[in-house]
mmCIF file of C-alpha atoms and ligand atoms in Angstrom:
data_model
loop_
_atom_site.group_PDB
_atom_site.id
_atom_site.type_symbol
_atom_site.label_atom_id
_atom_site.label_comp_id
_atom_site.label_asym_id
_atom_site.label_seq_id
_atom_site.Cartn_x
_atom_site.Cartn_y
_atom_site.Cartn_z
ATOM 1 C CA UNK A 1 81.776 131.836 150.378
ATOM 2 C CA UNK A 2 78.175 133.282 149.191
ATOM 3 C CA UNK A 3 78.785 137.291 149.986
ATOM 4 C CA UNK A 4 74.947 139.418 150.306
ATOM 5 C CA UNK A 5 76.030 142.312 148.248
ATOM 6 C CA UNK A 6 73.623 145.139 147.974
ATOM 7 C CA UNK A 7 72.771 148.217 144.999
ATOM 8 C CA UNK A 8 70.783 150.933 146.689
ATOM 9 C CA UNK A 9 69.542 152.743 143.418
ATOM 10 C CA UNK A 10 66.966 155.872 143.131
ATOM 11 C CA UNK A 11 65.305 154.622 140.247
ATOM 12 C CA UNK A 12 64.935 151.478 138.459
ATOM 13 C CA UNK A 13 67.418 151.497 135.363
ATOM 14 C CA UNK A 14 70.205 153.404 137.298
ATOM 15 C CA UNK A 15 71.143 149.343 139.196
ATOM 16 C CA UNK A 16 71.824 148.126 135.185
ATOM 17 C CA UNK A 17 73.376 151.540 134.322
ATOM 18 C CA UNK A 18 75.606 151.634 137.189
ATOM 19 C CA UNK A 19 76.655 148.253 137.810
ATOM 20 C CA UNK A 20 74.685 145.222 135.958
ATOM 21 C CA UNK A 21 77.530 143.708 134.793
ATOM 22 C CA UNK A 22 79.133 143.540 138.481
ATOM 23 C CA UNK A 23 75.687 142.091 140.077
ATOM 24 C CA UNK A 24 75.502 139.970 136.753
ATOM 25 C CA UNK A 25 79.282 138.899 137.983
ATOM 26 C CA UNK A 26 78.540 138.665 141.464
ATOM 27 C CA UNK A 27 75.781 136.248 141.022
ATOM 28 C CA UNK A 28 77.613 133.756 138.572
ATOM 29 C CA UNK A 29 79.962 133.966 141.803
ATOM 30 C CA UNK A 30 77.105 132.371 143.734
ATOM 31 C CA UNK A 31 76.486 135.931 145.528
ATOM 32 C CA UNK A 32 73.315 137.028 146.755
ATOM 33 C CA UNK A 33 72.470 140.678 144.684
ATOM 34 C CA UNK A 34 69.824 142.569 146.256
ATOM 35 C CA UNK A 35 68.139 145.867 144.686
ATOM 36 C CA UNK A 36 66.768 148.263 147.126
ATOM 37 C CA UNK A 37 64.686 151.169 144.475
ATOM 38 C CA UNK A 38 64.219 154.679 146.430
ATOM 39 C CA UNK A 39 60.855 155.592 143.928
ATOM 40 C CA UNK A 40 58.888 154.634 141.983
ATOM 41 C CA UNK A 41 60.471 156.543 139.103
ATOM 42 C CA UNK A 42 57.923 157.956 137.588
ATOM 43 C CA UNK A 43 56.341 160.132 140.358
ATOM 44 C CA UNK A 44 53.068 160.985 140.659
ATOM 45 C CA UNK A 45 52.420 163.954 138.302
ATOM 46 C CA UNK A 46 48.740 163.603 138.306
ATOM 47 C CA UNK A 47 48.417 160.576 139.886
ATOM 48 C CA UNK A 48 45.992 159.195 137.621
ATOM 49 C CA UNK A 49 45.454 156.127 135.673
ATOM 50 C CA UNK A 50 47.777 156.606 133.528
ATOM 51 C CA UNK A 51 51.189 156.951 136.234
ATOM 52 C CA UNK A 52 49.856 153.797 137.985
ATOM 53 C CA UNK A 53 50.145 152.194 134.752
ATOM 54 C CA UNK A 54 53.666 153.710 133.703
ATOM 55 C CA UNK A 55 54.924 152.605 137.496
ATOM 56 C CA UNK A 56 53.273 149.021 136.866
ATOM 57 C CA UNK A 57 55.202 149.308 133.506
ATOM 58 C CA UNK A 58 58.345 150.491 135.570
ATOM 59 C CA UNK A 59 58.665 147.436 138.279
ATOM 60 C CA UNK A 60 57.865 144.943 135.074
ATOM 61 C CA UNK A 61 60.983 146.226 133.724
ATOM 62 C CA UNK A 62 62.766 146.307 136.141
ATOM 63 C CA UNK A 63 61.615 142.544 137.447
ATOM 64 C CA UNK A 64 62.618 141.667 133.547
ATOM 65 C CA UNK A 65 65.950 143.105 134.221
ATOM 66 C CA UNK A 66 66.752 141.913 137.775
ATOM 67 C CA UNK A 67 66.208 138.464 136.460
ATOM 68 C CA UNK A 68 68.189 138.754 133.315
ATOM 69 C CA UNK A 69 71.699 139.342 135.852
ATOM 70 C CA UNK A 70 70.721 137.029 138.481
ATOM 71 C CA UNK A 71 69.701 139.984 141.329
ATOM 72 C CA UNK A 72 65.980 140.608 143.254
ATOM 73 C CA UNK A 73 64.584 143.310 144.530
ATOM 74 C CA UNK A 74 64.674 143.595 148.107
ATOM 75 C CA UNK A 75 61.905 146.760 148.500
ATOM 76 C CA UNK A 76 60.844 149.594 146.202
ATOM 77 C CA UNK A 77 59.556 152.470 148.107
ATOM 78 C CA UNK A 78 57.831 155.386 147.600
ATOM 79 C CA UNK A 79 59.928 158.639 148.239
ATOM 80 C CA UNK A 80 59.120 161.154 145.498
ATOM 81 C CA UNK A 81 60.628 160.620 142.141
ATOM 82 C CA UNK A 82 63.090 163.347 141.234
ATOM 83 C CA UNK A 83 61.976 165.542 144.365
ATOM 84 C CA UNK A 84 63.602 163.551 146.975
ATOM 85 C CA UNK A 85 64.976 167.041 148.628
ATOM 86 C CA UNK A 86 62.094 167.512 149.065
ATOM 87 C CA UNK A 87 62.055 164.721 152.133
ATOM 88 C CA UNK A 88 64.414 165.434 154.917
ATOM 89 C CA UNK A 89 67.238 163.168 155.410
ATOM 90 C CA UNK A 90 65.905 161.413 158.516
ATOM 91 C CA UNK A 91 62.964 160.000 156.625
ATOM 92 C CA UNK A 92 65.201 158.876 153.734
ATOM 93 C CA UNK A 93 67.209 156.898 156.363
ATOM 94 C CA UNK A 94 64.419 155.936 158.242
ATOM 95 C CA UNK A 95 63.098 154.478 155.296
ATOM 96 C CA UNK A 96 66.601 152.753 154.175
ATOM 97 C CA UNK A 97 67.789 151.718 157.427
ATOM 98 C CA UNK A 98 65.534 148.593 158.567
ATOM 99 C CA UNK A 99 66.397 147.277 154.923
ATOM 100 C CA UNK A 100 70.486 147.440 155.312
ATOM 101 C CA UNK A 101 70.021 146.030 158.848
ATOM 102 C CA UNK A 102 67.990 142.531 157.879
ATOM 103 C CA UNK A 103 70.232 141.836 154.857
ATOM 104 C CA UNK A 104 73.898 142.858 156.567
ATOM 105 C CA UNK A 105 75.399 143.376 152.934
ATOM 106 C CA UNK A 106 79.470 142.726 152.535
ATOM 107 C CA UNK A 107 79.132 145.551 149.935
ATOM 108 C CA UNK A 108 76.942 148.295 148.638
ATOM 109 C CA UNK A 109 76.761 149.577 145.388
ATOM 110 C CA UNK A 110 74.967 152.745 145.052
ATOM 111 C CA UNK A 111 74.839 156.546 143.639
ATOM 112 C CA UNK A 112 77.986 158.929 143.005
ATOM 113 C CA UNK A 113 77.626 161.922 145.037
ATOM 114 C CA UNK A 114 78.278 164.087 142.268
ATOM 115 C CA UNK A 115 75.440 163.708 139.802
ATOM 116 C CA UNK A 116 73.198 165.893 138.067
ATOM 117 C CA UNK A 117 70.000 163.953 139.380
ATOM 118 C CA UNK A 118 68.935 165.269 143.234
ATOM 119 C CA UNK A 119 67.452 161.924 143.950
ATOM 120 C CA UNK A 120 71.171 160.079 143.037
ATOM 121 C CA UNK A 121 72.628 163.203 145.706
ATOM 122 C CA UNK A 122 70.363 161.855 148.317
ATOM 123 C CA UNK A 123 70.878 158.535 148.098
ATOM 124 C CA UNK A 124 74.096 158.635 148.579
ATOM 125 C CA UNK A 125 74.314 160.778 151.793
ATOM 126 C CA UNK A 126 71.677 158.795 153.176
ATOM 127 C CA UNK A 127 73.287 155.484 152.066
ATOM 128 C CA UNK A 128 77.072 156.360 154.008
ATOM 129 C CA UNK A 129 74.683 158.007 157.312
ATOM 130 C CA UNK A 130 72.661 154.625 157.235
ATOM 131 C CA UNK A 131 75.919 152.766 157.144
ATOM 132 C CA UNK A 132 78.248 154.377 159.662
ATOM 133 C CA UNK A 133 80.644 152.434 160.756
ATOM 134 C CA UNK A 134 80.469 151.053 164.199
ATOM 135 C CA UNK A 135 81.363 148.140 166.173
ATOM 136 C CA UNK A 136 80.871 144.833 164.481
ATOM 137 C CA UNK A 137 79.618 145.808 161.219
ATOM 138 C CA UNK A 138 78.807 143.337 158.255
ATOM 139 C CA UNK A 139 79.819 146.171 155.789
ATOM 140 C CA UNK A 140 83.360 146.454 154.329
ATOM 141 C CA UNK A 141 83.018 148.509 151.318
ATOM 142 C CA UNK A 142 80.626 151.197 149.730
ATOM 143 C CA UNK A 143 81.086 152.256 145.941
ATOM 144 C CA UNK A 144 79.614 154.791 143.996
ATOM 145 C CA UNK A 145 79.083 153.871 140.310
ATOM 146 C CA UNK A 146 78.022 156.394 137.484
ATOM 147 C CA UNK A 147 75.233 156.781 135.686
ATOM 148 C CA UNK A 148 75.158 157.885 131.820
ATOM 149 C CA UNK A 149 72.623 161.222 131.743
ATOM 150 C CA UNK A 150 73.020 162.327 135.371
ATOM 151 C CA UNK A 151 76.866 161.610 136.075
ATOM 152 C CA UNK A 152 78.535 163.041 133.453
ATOM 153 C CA UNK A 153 76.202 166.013 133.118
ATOM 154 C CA UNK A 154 76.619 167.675 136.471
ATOM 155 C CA UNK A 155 78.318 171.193 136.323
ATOM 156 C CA UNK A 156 81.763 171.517 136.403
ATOM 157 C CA UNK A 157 82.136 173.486 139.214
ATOM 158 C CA UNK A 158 79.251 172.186 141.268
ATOM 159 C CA UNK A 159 80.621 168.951 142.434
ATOM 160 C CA UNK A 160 83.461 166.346 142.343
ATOM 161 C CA UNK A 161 83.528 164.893 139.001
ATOM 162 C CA UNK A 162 83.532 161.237 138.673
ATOM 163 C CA UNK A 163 87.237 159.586 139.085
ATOM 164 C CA UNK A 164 86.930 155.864 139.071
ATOM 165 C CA UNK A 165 89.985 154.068 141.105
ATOM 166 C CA UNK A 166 87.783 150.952 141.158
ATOM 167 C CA UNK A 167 87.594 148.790 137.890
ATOM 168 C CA UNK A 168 85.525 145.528 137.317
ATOM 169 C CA UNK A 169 85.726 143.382 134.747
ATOM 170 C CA UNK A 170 82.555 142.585 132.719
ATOM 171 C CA UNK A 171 83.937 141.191 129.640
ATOM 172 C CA UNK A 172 81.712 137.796 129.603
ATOM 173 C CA UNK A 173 78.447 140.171 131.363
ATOM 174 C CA UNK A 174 78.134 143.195 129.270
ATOM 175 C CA UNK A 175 75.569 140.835 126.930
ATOM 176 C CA UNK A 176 73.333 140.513 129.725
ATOM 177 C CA UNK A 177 74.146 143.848 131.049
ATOM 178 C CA UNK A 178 73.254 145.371 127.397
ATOM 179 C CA UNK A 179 69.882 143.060 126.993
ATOM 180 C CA UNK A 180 68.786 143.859 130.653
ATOM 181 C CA UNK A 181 69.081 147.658 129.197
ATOM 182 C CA UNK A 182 66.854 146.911 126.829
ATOM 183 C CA UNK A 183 64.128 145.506 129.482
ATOM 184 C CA UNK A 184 63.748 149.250 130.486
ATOM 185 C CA UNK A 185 63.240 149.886 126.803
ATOM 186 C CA UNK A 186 60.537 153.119 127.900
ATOM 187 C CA UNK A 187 63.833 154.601 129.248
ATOM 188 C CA UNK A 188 66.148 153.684 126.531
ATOM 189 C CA UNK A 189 66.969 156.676 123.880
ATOM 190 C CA UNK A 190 68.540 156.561 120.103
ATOM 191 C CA UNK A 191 72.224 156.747 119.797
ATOM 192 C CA UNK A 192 74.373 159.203 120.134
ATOM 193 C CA UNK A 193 71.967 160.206 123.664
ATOM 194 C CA UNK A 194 74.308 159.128 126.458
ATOM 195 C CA UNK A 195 71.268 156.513 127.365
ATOM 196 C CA UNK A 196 71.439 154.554 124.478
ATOM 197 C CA UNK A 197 72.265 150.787 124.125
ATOM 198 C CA UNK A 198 75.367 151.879 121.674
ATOM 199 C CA UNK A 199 76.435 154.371 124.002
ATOM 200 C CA UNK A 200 76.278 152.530 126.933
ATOM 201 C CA UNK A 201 78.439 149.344 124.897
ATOM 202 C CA UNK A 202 80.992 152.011 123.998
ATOM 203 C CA UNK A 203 81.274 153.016 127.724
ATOM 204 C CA UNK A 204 82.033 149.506 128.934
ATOM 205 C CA UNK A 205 84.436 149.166 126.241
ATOM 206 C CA UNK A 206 85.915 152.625 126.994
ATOM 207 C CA UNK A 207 86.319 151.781 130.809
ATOM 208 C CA UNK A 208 87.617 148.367 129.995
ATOM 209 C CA UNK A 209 90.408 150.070 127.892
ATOM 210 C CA UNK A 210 91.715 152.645 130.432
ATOM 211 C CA UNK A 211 92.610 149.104 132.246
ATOM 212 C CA UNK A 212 93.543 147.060 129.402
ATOM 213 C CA UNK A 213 90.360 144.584 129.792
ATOM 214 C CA UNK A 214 87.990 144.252 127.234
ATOM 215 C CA UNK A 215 84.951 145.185 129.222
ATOM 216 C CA UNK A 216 84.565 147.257 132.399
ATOM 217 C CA UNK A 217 82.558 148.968 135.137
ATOM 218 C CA UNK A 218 84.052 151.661 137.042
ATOM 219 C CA UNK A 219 83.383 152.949 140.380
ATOM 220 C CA UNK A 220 84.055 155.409 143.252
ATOM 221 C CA UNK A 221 85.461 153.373 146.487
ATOM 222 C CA UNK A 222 83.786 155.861 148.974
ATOM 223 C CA UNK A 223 84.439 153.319 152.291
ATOM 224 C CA UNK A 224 86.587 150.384 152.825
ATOM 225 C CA UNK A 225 87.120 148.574 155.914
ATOM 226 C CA UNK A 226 88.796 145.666 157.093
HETATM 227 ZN ZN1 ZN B 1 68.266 157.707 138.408
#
């Protein structure tokens, strides 16, 4: 049976980084893969002509990329780009919530609570307040994935590093995962930077090995019910 499974990212690029292969997966599975985008990603430094042009650029990527592994986006809002503490946590919700609600996802995949990025922080707290459990709920499980350049670079003793107990297996959608990476090109660095296509085909590889599979993404279950 068709399951709505939904990423809740901060930016566009972190959905691919975090879990492209999976949606890519989930849709050959017949799966409805929503993208809910927190900002705009690029922020509005001087919004002038030339950030409405780099967030036009932005959604075009990320458009590009959705369609490459089979997802849409559901909404991209406007909280501000890298200064989402900046915005109390009711307005964050307030702003998720009605989203969640209409598409009743089976599962969420969305931020690890222990990255370097604020925005990636947020998002999670106000995914799991969004989603508390109560009576009747469509949602059985919330994961976290990681993201190369925020995840990995938190310091050690400011948060819970990332311990993946949650493996998928991507070995026929890291292609699609790798060329919807290159969609968001602007965002894309040389190799060795942890954002680069090499690096990011070495991490699949790496995660797929811990498990003996060729190819994997790994995640953070942070709720599971039923
Ligand atoms: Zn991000």
């Amino acid at each position: 049976m068709s399951k709505n499974i939904l990423v809740v990212a901060a930016h566009a690029d972190d959905e691919i980084l975090g879990c492209g292969g999976t949606m890519a997966k989930h849709a050959d599975a017949g799966d409805d893969v929503a993208v809910i985008f927190l900002t705009n990603g690029v922020g509005s430094r001087g919004a002038g002509e030339e950030d409405s042009q780099n967030v036009e650029l932005r959604d075009c990527s990320a458009q590009k990329a959705l369609g490459i592994v089979g997802a849409r986006s559901l909404t991209r809002l406007e909280l501000p780009d890298n200064a989402m503490d900046s915005v109390s946590r009711l307005e964050i919700i307030q702003a998720l919530e009605p989203y969640i609600k209409s598409f009743q996802p089976e599962t969420i995949y969305t931020h690890h609570g222990g990255d370097l990025n604020i925005d990636h922080r947020r998002v999670l707290e106000a995914v799991l307040t969004a989603c508390r459990p109560q009576p009747g709920s469509f949602l059985s499980q919330i994961y976290s994935f990681e993201v190369a350049s925020s995840t990995a670079w938190q310091g050690s003793s400011l948060s819970s590093a990332f311990s993946p107990n949650h493996y998928i297996d991507i070995s026929q959608q890291l292609d699609r995962k790798l060329t919807a990476l290159e969609a968001y090109s602007e965002e894309m660095r040389d190799f060795p930077h942890a954002r680069s296509i090499k690096a990011l085909e070495v991490q699949a590889k790496f995660r797929g090995a811990q498990v003996g599979l060729e190819a994997a993404e790994a995640f953070v279950l942070e709720r599971s019910i039923g």
